[in-house]
PDB file of C-alpha atoms in Angstrom:
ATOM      1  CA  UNK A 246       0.000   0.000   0.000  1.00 53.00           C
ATOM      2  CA  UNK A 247       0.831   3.721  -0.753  1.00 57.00           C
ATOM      3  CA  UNK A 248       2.686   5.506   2.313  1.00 83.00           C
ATOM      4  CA  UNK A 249       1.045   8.642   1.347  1.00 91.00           C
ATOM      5  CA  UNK A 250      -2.411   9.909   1.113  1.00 92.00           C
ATOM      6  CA  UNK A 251      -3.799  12.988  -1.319  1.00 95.00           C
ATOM      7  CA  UNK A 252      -7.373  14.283  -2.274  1.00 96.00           C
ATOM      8  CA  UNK A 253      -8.541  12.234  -6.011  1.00 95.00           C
ATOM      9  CA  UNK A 254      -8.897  15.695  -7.735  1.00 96.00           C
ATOM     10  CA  UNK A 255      -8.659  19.153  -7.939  1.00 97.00           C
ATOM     11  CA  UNK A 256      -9.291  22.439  -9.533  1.00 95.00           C
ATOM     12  CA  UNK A 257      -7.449  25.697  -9.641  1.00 95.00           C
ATOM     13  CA  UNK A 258      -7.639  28.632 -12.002  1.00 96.00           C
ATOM     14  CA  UNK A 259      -5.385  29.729 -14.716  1.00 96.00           C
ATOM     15  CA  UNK A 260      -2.664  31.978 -13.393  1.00 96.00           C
ATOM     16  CA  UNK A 261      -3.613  31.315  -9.486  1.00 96.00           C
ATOM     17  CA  UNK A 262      -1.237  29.470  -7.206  1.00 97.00           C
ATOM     18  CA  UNK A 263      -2.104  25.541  -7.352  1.00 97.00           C
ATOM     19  CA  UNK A 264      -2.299  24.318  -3.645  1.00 98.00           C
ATOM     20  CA  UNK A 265      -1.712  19.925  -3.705  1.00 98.00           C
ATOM     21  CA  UNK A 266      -1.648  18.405  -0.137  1.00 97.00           C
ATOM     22  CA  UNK A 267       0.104  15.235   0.818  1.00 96.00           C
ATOM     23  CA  UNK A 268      -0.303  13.057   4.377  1.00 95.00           C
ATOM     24  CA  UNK A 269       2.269  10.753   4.799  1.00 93.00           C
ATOM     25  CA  UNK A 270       1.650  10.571   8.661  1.00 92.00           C
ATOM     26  CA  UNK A 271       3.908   7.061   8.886  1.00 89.00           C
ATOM     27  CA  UNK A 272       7.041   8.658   7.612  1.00 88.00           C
ATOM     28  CA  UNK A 273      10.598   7.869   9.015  1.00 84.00           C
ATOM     29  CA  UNK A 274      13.302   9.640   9.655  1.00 82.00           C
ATOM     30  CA  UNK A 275      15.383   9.106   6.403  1.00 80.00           C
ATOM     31  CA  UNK A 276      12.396   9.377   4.300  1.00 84.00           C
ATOM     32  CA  UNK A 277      11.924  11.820   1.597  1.00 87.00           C
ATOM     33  CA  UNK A 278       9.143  13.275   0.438  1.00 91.00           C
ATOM     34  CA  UNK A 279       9.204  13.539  -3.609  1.00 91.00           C
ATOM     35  CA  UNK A 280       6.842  15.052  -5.860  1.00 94.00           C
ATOM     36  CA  UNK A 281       6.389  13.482  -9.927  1.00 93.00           C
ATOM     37  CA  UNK A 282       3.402  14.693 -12.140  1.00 95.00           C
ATOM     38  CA  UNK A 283       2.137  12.372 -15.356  1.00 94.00           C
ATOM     39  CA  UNK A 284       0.602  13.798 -18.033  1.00 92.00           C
ATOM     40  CA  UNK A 285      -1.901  11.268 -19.891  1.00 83.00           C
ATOM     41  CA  UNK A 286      -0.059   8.490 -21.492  1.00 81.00           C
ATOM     42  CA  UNK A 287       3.744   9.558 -21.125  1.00 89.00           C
ATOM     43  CA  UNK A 288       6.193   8.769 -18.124  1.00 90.00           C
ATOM     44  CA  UNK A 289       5.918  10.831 -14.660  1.00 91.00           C
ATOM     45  CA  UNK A 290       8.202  13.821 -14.446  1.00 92.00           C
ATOM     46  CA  UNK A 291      10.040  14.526 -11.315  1.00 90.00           C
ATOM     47  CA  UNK A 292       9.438  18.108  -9.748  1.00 94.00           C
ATOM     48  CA  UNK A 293      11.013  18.381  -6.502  1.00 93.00           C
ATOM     49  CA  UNK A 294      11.767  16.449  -3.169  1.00 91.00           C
ATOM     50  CA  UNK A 295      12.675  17.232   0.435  1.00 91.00           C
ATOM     51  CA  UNK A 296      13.466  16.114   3.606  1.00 90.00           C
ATOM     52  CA  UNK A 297      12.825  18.795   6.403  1.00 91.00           C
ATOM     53  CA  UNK A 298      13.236  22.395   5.047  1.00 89.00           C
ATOM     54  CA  UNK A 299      11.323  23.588   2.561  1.00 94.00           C
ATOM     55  CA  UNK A 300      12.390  23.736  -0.703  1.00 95.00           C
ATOM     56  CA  UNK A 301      12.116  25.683  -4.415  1.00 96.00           C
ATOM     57  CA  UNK A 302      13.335  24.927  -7.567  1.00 95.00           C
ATOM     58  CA  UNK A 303      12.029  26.370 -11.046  1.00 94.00           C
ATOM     59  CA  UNK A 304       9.055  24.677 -11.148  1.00 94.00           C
ATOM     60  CA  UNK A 305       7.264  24.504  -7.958  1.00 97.00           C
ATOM     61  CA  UNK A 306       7.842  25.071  -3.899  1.00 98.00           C
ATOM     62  CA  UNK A 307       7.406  22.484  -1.495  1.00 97.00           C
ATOM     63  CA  UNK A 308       6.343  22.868   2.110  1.00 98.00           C
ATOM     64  CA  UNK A 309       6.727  20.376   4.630  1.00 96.00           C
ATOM     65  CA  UNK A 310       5.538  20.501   7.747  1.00 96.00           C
ATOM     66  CA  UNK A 311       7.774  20.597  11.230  1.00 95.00           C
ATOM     67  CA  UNK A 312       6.434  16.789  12.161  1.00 95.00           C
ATOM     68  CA  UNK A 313       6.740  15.921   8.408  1.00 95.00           C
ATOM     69  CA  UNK A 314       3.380  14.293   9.059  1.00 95.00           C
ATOM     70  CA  UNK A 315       2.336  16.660   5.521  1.00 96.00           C
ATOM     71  CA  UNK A 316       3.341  18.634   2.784  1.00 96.00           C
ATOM     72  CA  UNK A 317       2.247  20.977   0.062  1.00 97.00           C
ATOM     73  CA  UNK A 318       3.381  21.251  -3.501  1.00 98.00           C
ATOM     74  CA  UNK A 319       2.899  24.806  -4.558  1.00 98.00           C
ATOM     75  CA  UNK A 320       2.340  25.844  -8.498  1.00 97.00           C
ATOM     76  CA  UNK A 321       2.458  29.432  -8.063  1.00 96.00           C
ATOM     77  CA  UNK A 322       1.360  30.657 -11.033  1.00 94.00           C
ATOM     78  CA  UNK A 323      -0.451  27.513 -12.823  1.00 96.00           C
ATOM     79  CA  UNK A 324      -0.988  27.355 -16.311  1.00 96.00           C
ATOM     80  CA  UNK A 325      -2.936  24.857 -18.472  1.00 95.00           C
ATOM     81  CA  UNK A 326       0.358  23.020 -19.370  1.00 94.00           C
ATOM     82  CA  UNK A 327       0.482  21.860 -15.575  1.00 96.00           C
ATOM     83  CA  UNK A 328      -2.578  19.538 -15.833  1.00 96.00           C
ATOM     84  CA  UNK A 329      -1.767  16.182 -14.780  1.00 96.00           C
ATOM     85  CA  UNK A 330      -1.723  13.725 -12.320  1.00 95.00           C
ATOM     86  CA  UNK A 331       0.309  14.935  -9.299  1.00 97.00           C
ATOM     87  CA  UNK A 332       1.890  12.144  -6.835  1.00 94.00           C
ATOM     88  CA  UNK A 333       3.324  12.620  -3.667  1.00 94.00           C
ATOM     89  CA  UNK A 334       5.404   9.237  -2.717  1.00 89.00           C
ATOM     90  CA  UNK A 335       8.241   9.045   0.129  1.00 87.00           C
ATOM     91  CA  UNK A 336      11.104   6.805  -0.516  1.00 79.00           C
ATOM     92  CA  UNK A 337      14.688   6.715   1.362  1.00 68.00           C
ATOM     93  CA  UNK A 338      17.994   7.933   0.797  1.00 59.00           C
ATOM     94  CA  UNK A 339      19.199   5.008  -1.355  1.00 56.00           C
ATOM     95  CA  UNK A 340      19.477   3.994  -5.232  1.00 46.00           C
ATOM     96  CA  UNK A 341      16.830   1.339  -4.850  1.00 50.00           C
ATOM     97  CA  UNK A 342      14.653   2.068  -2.399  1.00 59.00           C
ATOM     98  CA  UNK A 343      11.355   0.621  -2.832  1.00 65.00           C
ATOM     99  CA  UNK A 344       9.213   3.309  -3.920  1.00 71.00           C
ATOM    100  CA  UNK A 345       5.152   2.998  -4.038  1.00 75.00           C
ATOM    101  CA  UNK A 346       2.615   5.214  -5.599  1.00 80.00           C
ATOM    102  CA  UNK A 347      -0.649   6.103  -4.984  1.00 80.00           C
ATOM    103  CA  UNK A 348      -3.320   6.814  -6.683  1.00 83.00           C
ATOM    104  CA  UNK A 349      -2.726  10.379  -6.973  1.00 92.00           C
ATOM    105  CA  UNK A 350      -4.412  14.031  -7.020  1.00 96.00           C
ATOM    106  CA  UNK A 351      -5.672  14.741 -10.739  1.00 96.00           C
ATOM    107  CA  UNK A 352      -5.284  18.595 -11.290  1.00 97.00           C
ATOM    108  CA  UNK A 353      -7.339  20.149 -13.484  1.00 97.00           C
ATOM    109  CA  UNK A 354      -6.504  24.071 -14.623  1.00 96.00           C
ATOM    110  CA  UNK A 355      -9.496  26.201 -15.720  1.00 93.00           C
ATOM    111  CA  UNK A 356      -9.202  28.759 -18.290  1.00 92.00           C
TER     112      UNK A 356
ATOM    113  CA  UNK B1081      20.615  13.392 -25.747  1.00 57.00           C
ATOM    114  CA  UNK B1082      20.708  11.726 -22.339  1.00 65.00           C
ATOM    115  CA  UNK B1083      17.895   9.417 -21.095  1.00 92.00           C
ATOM    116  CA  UNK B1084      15.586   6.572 -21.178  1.00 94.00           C
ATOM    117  CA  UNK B1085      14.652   4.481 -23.911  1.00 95.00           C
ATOM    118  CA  UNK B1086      12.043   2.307 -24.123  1.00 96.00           C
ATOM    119  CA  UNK B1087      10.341   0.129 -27.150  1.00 95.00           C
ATOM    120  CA  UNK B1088       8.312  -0.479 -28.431  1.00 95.00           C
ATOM    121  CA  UNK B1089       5.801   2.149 -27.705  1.00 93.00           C
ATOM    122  CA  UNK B1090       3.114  -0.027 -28.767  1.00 94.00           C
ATOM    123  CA  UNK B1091       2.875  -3.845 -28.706  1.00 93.00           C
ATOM    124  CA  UNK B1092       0.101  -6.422 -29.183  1.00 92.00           C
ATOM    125  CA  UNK B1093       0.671 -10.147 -28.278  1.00 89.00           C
ATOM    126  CA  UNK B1094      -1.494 -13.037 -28.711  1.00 89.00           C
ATOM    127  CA  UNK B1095      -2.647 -14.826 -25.582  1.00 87.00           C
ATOM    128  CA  UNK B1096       0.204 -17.316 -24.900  1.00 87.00           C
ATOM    129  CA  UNK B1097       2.795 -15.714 -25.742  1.00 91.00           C
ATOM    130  CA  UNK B1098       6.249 -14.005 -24.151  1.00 93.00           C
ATOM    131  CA  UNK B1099       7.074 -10.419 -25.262  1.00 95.00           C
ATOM    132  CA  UNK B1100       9.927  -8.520 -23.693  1.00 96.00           C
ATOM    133  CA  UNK B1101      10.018  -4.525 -23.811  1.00 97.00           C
ATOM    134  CA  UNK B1102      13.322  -3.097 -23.967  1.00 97.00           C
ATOM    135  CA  UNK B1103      14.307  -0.433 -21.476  1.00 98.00           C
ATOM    136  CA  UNK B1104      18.252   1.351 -22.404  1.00 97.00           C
ATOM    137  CA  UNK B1105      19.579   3.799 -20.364  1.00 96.00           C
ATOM    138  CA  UNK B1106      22.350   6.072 -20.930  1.00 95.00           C
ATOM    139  CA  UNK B1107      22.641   8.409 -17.979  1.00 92.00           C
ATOM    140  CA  UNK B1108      25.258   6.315 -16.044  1.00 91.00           C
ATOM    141  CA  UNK B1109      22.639   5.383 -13.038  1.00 90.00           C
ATOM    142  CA  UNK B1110      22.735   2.414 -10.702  1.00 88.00           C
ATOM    143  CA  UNK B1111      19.379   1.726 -10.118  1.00 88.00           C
ATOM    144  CA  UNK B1112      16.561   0.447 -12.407  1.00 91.00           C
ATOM    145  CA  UNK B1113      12.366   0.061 -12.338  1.00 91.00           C
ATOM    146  CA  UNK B1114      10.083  -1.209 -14.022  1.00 95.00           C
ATOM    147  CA  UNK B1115       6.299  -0.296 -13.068  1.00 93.00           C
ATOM    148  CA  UNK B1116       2.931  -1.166 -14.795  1.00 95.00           C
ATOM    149  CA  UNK B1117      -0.116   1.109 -14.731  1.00 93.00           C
ATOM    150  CA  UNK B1118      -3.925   0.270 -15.800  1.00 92.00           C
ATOM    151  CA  UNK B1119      -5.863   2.908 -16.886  1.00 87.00           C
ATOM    152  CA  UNK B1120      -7.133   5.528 -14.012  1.00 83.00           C
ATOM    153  CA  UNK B1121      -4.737   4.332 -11.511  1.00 85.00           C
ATOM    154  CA  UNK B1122      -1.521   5.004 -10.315  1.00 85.00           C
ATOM    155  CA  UNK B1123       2.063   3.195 -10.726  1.00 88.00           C
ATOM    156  CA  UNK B1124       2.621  -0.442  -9.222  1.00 90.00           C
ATOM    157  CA  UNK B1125       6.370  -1.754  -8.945  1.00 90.00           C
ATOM    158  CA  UNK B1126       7.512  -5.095 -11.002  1.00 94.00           C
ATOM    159  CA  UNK B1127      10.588  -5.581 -10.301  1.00 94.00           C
ATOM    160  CA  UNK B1128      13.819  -3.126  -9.478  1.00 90.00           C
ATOM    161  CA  UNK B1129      17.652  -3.296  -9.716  1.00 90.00           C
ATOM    162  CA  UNK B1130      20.584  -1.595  -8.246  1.00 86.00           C
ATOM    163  CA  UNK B1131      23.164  -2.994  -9.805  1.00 88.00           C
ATOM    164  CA  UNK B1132      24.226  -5.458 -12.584  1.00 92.00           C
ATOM    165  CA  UNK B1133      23.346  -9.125 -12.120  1.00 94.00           C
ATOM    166  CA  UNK B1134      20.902  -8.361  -9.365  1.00 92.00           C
ATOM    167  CA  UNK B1135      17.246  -7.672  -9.027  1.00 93.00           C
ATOM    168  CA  UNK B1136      14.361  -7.533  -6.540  1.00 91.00           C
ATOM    169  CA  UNK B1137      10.324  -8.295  -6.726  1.00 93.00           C
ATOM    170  CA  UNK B1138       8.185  -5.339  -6.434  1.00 90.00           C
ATOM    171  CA  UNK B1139       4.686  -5.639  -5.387  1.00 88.00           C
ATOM    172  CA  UNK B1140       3.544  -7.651  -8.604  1.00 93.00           C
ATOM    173  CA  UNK B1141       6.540  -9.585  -9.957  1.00 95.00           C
ATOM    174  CA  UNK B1142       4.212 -12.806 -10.354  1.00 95.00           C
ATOM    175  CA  UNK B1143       4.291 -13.651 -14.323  1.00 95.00           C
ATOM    176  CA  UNK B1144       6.732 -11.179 -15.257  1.00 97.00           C
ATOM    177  CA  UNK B1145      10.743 -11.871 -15.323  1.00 97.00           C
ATOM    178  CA  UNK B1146      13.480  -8.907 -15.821  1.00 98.00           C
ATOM    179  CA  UNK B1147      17.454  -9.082 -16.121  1.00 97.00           C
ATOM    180  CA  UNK B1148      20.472  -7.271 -15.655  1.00 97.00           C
ATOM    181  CA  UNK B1149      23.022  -8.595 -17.511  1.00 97.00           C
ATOM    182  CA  UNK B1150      24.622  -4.774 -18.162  1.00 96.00           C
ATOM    183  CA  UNK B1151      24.223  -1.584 -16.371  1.00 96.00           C
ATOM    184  CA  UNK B1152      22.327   0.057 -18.865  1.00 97.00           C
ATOM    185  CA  UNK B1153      20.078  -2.280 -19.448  1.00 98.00           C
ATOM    186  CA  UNK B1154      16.848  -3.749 -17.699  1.00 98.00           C
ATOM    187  CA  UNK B1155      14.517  -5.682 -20.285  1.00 98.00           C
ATOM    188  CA  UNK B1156      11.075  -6.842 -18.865  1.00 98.00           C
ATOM    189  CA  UNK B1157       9.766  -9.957 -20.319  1.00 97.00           C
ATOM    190  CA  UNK B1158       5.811 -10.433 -19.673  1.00 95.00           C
ATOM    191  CA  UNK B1159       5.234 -14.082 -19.545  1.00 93.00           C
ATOM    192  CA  UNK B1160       2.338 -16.083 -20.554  1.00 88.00           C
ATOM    193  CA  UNK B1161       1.812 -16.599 -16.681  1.00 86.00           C
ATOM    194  CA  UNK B1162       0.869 -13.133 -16.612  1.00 88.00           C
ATOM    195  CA  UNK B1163      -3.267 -13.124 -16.746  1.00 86.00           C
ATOM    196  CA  UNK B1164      -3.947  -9.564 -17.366  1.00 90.00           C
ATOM    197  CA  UNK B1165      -1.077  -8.102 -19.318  1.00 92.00           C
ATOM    198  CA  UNK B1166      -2.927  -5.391 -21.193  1.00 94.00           C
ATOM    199  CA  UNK B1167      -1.452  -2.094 -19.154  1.00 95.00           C
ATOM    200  CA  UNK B1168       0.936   0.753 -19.573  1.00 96.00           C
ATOM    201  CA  UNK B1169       4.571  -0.370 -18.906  1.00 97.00           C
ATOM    202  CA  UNK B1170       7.007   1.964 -17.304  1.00 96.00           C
ATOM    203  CA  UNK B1171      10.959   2.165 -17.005  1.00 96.00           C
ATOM    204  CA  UNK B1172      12.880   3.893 -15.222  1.00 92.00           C
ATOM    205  CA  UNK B1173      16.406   4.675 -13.224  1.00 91.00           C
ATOM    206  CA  UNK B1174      17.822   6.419 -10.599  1.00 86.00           C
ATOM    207  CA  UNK B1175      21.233   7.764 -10.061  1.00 80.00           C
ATOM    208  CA  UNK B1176      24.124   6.735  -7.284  1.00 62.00           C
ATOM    209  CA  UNK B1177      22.903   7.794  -3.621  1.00 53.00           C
ATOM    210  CA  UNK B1178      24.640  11.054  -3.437  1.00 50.00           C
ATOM    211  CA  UNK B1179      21.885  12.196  -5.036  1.00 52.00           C
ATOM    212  CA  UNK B1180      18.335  10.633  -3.533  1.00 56.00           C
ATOM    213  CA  UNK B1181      16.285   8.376  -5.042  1.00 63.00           C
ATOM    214  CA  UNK B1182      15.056  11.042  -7.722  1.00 78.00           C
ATOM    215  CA  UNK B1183      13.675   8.485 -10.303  1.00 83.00           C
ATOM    216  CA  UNK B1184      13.593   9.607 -13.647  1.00 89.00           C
ATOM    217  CA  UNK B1185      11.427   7.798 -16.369  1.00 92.00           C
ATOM    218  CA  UNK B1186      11.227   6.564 -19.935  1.00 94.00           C
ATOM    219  CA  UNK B1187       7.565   7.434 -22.409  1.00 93.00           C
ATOM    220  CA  UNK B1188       6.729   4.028 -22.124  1.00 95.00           C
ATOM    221  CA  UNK B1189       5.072   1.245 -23.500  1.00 96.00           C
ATOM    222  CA  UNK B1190       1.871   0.158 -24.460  1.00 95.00           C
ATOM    223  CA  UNK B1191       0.860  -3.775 -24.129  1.00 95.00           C
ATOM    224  CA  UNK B1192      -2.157  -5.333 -25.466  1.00 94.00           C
ATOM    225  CA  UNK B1193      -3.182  -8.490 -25.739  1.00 89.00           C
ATOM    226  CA  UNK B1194      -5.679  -9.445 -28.551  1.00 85.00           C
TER     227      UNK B1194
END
């Protein structure tokens, strides 16, 4: 089973900050949390990962919370390119870790 | 250009029969996946390697067999032990630990069986 929990769907306008919330309330303490998005029919893309601070790279932000019991991937200015699937999965600090994903939050931008 | 390769991108087998999709690397990593996903739901692990000549079973390894005879390869063979084959089959690697266990994925390939 998934170690991570997120909402089926959501919405967000075009141009407004997409909000995508992750529980992954059984995480340990040399467990990542990573972010990948799939858009239909091609291979997920990685966007970020973290392991206590928050972090920022070109494409998104992600916040993690102080018991790393949650996080939030942040779009901040969302365009109709970034619908996809979004999953949040949490994986260790080796080359072959076995890493599970869920179902996944399906993002939908509106116009 | 860097990456992963995977083919065919579309394959149809008759019931019975073994097929084996190719998965090629060239980005140097250690580790290799492969995952299958069914239409509306999210990735399940196969099988995974990290490094040559050795592999693991993922959550649904049963009628599937992979190997790892070079370090930049990782070709899944779905076996006629495999009852439901039809899915969307997924490759992918991972670099050496200095750098996490970002994964980092080929386009895939479609299997159906007719």
């Amino acid at each position: 089973d998934a170690k991570t929990t997120q909402p089926p769907s959501m919405d967000c306008a075009e141009g407004r900050a997409a909000n995508l919330p992750c529980n992954h309330s059984t995480i340990s303490g040399n467990e990542y949390v990573y972010w990948y998005r799939q858009i239909h029919s091609q291979g997920p893309q990685y966007i970020i990962h973290g392991l206590k601070n928050n972090e920022t790279n070109e494409m998104a932000s992600l916040i993690i919370t102080e018991d790393r019991k949650s996080s939030t991937l942040i779009l901040p200015h969302a365009t109709l390119r970034d619908t996809a699937v979004y999953y949040c999965i949490v994986g260790g600090y080796s080359s072959a870790s076995k890493i599970i994903f869920g179902s996944g939050t399906r993002l939908s931008i509106r116009p | 250009d860097g990456g992963i390769t995977q083919s065919p991108k579309y394959l149809f087998r008759k019931e019975g029969q073994n097929v084996t999709l190719s998965c090629e690397q060239n980005l140097n990593h250690d580790a290799m996946y492969w995952y299958r996903q069914d239409p509306g739901q999210g990735l399940r692990l196969i099988y995974y390697s990290q490094i040559v000549n050795d592999f693991q079973k993922g959550d649904i390894a049963e009628g599937y067999s992979v190997s790892r005879e070079k370090k930049e390869s990782f070709p899944l063979t779905v076996t006629s032990a495999q009852k439901n084959p039809t899915a969307f089959y997924l490759c992918a690697s991972s670099p050496d630990r200095t750098s996490g266990n970002t994964i980092y994925f080929g386009e895939g390939s479609w299997l159906t069986v007719v």
